[in-house]
C-alpha positions as YAML, in Angstrom:
chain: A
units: angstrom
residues:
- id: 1
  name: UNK
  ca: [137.23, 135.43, 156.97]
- id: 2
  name: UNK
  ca: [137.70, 132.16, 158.17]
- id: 3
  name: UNK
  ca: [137.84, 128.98, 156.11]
- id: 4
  name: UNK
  ca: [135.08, 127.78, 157.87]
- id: 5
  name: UNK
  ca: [132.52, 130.78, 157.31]
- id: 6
  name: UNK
  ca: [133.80, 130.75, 153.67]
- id: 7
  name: UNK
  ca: [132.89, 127.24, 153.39]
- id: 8
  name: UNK
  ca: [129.40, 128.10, 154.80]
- id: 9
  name: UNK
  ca: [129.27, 131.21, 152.62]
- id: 10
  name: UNK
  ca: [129.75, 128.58, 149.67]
- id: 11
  name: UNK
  ca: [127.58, 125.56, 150.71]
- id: 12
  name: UNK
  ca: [124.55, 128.70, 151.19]
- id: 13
  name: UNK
  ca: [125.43, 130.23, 147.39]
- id: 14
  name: UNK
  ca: [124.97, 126.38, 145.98]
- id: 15
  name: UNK
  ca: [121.76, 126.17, 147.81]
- id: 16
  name: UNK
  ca: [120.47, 129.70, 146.56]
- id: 17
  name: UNK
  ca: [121.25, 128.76, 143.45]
- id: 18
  name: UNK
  ca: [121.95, 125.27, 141.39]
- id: 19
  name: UNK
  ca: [119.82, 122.79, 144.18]
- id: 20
  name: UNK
  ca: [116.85, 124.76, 143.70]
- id: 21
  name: UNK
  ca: [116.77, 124.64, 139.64]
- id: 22
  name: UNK
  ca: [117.89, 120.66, 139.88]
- id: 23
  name: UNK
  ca: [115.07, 120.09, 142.61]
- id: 24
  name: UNK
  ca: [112.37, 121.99, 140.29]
- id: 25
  name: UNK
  ca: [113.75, 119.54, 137.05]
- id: 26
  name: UNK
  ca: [113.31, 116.48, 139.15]
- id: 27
  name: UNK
  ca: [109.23, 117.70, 140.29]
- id: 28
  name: UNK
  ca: [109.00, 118.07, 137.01]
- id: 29
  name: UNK
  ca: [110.33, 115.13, 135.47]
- id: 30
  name: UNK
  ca: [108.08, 113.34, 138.07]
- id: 31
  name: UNK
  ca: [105.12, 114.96, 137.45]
- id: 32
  name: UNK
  ca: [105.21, 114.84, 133.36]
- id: 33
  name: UNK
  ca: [106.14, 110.81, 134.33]
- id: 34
  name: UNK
  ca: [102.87, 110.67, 136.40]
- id: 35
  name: UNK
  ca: [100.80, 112.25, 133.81]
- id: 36
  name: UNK
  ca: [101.87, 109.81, 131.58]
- id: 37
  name: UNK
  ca: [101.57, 106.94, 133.37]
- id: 38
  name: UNK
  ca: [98.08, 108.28, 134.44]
- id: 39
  name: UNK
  ca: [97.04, 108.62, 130.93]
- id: 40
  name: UNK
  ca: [98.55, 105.35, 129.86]
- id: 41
  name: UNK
  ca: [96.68, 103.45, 132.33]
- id: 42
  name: UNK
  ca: [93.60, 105.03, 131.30]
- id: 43
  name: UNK
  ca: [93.89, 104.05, 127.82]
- id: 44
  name: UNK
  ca: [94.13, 100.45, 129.03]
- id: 45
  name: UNK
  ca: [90.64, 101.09, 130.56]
- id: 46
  name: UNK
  ca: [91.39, 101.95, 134.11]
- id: 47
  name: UNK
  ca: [90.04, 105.03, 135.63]
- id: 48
  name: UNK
  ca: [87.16, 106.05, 137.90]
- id: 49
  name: UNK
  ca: [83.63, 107.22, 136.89]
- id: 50
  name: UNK
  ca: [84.59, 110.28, 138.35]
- id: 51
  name: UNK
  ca: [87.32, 111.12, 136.00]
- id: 52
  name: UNK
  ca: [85.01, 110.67, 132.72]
- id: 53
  name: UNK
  ca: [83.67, 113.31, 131.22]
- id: 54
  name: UNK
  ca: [81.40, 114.48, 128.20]
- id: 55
  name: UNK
  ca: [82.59, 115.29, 124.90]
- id: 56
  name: UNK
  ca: [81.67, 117.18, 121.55]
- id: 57
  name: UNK
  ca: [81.27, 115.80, 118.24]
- id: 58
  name: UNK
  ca: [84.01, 117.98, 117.46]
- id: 59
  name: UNK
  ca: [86.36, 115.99, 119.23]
- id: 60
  name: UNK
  ca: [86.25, 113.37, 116.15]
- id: 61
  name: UNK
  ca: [85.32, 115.96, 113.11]
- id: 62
  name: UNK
  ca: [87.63, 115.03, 110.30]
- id: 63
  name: UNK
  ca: [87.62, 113.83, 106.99]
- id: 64
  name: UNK
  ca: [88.69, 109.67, 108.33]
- id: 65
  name: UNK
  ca: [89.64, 106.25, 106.37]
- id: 66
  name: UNK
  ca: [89.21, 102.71, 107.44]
- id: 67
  name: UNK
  ca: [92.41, 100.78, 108.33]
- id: 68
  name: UNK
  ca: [90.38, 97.11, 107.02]
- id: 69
  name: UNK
  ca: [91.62, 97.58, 103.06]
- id: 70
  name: UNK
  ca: [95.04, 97.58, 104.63]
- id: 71
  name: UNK
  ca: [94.78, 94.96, 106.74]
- id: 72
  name: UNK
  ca: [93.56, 93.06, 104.09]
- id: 73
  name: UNK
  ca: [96.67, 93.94, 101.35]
- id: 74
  name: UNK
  ca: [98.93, 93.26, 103.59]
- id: 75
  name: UNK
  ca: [100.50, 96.52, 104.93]
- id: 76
  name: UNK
  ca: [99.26, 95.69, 108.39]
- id: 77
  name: UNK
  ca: [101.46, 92.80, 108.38]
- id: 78
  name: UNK
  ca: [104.11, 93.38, 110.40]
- id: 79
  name: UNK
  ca: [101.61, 95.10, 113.50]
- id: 80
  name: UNK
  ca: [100.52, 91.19, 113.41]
- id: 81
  name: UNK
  ca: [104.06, 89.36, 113.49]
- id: 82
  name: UNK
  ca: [104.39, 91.94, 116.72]
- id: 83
  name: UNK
  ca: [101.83, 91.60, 118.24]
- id: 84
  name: UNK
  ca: [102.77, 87.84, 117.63]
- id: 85
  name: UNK
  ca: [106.27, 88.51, 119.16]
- id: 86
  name: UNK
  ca: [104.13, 89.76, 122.47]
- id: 87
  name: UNK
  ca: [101.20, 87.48, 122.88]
- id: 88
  name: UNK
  ca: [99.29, 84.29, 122.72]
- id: 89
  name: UNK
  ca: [98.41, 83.95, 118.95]
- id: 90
  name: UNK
  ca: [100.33, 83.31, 116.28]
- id: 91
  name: UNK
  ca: [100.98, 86.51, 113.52]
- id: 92
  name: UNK
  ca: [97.78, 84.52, 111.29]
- id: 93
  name: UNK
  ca: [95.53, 83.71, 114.05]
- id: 94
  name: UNK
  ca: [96.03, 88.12, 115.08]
- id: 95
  name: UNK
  ca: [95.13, 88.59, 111.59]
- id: 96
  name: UNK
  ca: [92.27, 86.97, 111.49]
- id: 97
  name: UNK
  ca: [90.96, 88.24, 114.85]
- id: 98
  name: UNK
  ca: [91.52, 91.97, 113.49]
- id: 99
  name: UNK
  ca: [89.84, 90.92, 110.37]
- id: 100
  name: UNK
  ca: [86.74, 90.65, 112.21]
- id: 101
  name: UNK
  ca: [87.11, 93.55, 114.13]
- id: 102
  name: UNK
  ca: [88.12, 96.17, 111.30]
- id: 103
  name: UNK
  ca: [85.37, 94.81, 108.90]
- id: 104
  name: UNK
  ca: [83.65, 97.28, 107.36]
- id: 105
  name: UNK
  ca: [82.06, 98.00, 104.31]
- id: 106
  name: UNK
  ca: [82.03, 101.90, 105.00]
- id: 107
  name: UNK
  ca: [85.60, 103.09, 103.62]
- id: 108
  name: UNK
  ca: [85.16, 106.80, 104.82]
- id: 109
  name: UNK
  ca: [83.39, 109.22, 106.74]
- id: 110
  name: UNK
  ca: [83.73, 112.65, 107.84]
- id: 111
  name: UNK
  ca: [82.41, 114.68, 109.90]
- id: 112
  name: UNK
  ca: [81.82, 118.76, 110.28]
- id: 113
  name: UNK
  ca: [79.93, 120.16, 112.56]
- id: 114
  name: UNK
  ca: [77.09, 118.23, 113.79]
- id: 115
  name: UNK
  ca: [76.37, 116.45, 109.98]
- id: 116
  name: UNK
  ca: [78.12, 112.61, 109.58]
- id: 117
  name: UNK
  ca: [78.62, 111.62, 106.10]
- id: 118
  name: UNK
  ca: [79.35, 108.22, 105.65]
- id: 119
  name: UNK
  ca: [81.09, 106.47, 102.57]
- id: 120
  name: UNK
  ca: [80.56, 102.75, 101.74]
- id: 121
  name: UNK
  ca: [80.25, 100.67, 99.12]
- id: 122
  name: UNK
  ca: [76.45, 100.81, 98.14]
- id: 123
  name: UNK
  ca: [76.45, 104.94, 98.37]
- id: 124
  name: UNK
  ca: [76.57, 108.01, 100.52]
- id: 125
  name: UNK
  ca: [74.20, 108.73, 103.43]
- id: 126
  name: UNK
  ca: [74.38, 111.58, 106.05]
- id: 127
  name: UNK
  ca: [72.68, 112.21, 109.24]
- id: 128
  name: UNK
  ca: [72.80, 115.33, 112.03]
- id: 129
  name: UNK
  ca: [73.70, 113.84, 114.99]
- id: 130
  name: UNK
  ca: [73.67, 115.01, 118.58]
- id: 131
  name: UNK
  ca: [74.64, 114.04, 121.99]
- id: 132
  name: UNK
  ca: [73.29, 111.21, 124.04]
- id: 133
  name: UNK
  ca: [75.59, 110.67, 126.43]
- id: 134
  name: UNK
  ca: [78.61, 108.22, 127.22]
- id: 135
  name: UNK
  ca: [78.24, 104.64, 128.74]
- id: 136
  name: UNK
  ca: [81.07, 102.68, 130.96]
- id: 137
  name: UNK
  ca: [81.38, 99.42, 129.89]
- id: 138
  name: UNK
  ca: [83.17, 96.81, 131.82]
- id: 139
  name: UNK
  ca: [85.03, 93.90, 129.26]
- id: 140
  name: UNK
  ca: [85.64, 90.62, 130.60]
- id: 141
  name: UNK
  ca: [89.44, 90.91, 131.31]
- id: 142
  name: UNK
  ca: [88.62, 93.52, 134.09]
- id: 143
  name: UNK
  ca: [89.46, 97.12, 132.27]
- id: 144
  name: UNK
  ca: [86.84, 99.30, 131.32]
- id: 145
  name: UNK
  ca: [86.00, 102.05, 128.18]
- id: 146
  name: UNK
  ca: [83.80, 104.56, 127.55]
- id: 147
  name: UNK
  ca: [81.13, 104.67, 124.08]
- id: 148
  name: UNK
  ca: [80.04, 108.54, 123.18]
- id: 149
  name: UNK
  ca: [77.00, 107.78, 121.80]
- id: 150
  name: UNK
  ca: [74.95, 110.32, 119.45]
- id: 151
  name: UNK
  ca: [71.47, 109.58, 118.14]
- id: 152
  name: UNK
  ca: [70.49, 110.90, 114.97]
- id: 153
  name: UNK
  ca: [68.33, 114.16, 114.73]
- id: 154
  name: UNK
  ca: [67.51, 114.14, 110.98]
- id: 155
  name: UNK
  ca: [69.09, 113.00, 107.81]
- id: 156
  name: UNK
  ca: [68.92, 110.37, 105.39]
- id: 157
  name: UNK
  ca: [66.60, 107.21, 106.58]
- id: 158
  name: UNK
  ca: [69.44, 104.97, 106.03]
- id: 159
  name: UNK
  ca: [72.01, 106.50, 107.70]
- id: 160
  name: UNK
  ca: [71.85, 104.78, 111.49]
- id: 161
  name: UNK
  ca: [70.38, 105.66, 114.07]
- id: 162
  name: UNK
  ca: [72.82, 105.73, 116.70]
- id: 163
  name: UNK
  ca: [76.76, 106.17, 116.65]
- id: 164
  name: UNK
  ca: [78.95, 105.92, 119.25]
- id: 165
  name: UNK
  ca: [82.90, 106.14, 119.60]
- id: 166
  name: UNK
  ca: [85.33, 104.51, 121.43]
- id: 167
  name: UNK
  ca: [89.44, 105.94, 121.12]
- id: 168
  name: UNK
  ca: [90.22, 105.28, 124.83]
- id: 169
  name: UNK
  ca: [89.80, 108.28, 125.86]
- id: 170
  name: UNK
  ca: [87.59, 109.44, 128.69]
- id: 171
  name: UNK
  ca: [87.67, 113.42, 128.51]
- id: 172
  name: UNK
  ca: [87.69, 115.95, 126.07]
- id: 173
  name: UNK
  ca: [90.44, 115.38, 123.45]
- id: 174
  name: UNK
  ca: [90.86, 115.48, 119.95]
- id: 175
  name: UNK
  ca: [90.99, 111.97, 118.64]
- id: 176
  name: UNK
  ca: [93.86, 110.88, 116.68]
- id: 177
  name: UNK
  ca: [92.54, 107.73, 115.64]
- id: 178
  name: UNK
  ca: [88.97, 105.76, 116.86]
- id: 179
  name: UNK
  ca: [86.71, 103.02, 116.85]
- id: 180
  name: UNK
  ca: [82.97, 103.49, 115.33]
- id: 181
  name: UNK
  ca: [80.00, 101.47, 116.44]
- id: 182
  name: UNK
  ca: [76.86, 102.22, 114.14]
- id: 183
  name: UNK
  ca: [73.38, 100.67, 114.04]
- id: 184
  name: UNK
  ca: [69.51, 101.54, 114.54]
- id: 185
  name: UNK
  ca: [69.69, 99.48, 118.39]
- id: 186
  name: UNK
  ca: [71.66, 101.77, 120.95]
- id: 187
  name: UNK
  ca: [71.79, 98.73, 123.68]
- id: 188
  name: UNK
  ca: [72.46, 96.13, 121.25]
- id: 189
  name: UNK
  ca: [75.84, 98.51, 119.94]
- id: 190
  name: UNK
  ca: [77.05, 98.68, 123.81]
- id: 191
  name: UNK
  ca: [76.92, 94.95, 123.82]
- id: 192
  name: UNK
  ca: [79.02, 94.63, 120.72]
- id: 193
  name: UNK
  ca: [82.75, 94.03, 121.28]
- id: 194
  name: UNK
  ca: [83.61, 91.86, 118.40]
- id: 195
  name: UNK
  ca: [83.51, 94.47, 115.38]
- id: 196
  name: UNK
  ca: [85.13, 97.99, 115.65]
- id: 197
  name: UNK
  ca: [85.58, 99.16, 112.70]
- id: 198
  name: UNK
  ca: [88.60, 102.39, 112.28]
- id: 199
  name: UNK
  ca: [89.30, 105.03, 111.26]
- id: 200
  name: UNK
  ca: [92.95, 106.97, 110.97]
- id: 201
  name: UNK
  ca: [92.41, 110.49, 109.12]
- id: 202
  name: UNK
  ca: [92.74, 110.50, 105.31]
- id: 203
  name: UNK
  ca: [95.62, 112.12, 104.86]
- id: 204
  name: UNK
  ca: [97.40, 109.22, 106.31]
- id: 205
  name: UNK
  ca: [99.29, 106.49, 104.11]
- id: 206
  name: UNK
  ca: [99.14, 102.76, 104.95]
- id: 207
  name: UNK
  ca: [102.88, 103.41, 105.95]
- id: 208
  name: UNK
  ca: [102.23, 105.93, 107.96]
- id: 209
  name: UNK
  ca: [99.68, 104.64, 109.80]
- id: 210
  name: UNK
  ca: [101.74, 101.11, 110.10]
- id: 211
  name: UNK
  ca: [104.64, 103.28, 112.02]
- id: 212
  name: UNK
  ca: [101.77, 104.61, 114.11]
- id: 213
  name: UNK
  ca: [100.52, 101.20, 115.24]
- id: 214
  name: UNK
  ca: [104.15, 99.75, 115.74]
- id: 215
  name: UNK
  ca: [105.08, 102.79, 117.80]
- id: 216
  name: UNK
  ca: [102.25, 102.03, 120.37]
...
């Protein structure tokens, strides 16, 4: 055989073989990157109405905490000085706008099945709660979100009327962490954007839940 055919018998044998497998680890590198990126950008609140979709109550069952006693004794602190090192306001002035936005006087909830229980600080009260759809709001900086919003079939009078989540997602997907809007006035919750109370799982620490924040 001549050197040249063996050199064409070799370039053909590292074709067969190694270029394929490096070629199928680079479409997949690229694709998991796109998915990412895709998802990521979608959490920032931009996606079409096309891509939302509905979602179950089960998507948020749980037994969840609020994150406002730990803003408020400090173990939040160093999300602020952070966020501080990134943005506009000073590690104070982030405090106080998350002060107003984690207020809440409910401490707990959970939910299982279709039955909300919520914990605050003047008692328990529990509704059933179905679907009533999602709404796309637009914010004022240009992204978007979407609120699940469930009405209450039955339960105690003071539990509210209407709930409706926000964890920027638009599709089904168990939450790891969300925001809750409650009240007895479904339009007047969509026009709330000041107050969002939430809620990390129960089983998290304050520590834990600090890495969380800081790794995001």
């Amino acid at each position: 055989m001549t050197k040249v055919a063996k050199a064409a018998m070799l370039a053909l044998a590292m074709t067969g073989s190694a270029a394929p497998v490096v070629a199928q680890q680079a479409v997949g590198h690229d694709a998991a990157h796109q998915h990412d990126h895709a998802q990521d950008r979608i959490a920032q609140g931009y996606f079409e109405d096309a891509q939302v979709q509905p979602r179950p109550l089960s998507d948020w069952a749980g037994d969840w905490q609020s994150v406002y006693p730990y803003l408020l004794d400090g173990t939040l602190d160093p999300v602020m000085r952070d966020k501080a090192h990134h943005g506009d306001k000073s590690a104070e002035e982030y405090k106080e706008y998350y002060a107003t936005g984690y207020r809440s006087t409910t401490d707990r909830i959970r939910i299982e099945g279709d039955i909300v229980t919520f914990h605050a600080e003047d008692g328990i009260l529990q509704g059933r709660y179905l679907s009533d759809g999602q709404e796309i709001l637009t914010y004022a900086k240009g992204n978007r979100g979407v609120r699940y919003v469930f009405r209450k079939a039955d339960g105690d009078a003071g539990a509210p009327d209407f709930i409706q989540f926000s964890d920027h997602a638009i599709a089904p997907v168990k939450a790891e962490h969300y925001h809750l809007y409650w009240g007895d006035d479904r339009d007047a919750l969509l026009a709330e954007v000041t107050n969002w109370p939430t809620f990390y799982p129960t089983g998290m620490t304050g520590d834990q839940i600090l890495s969380e924040m800081l790794s995001h």
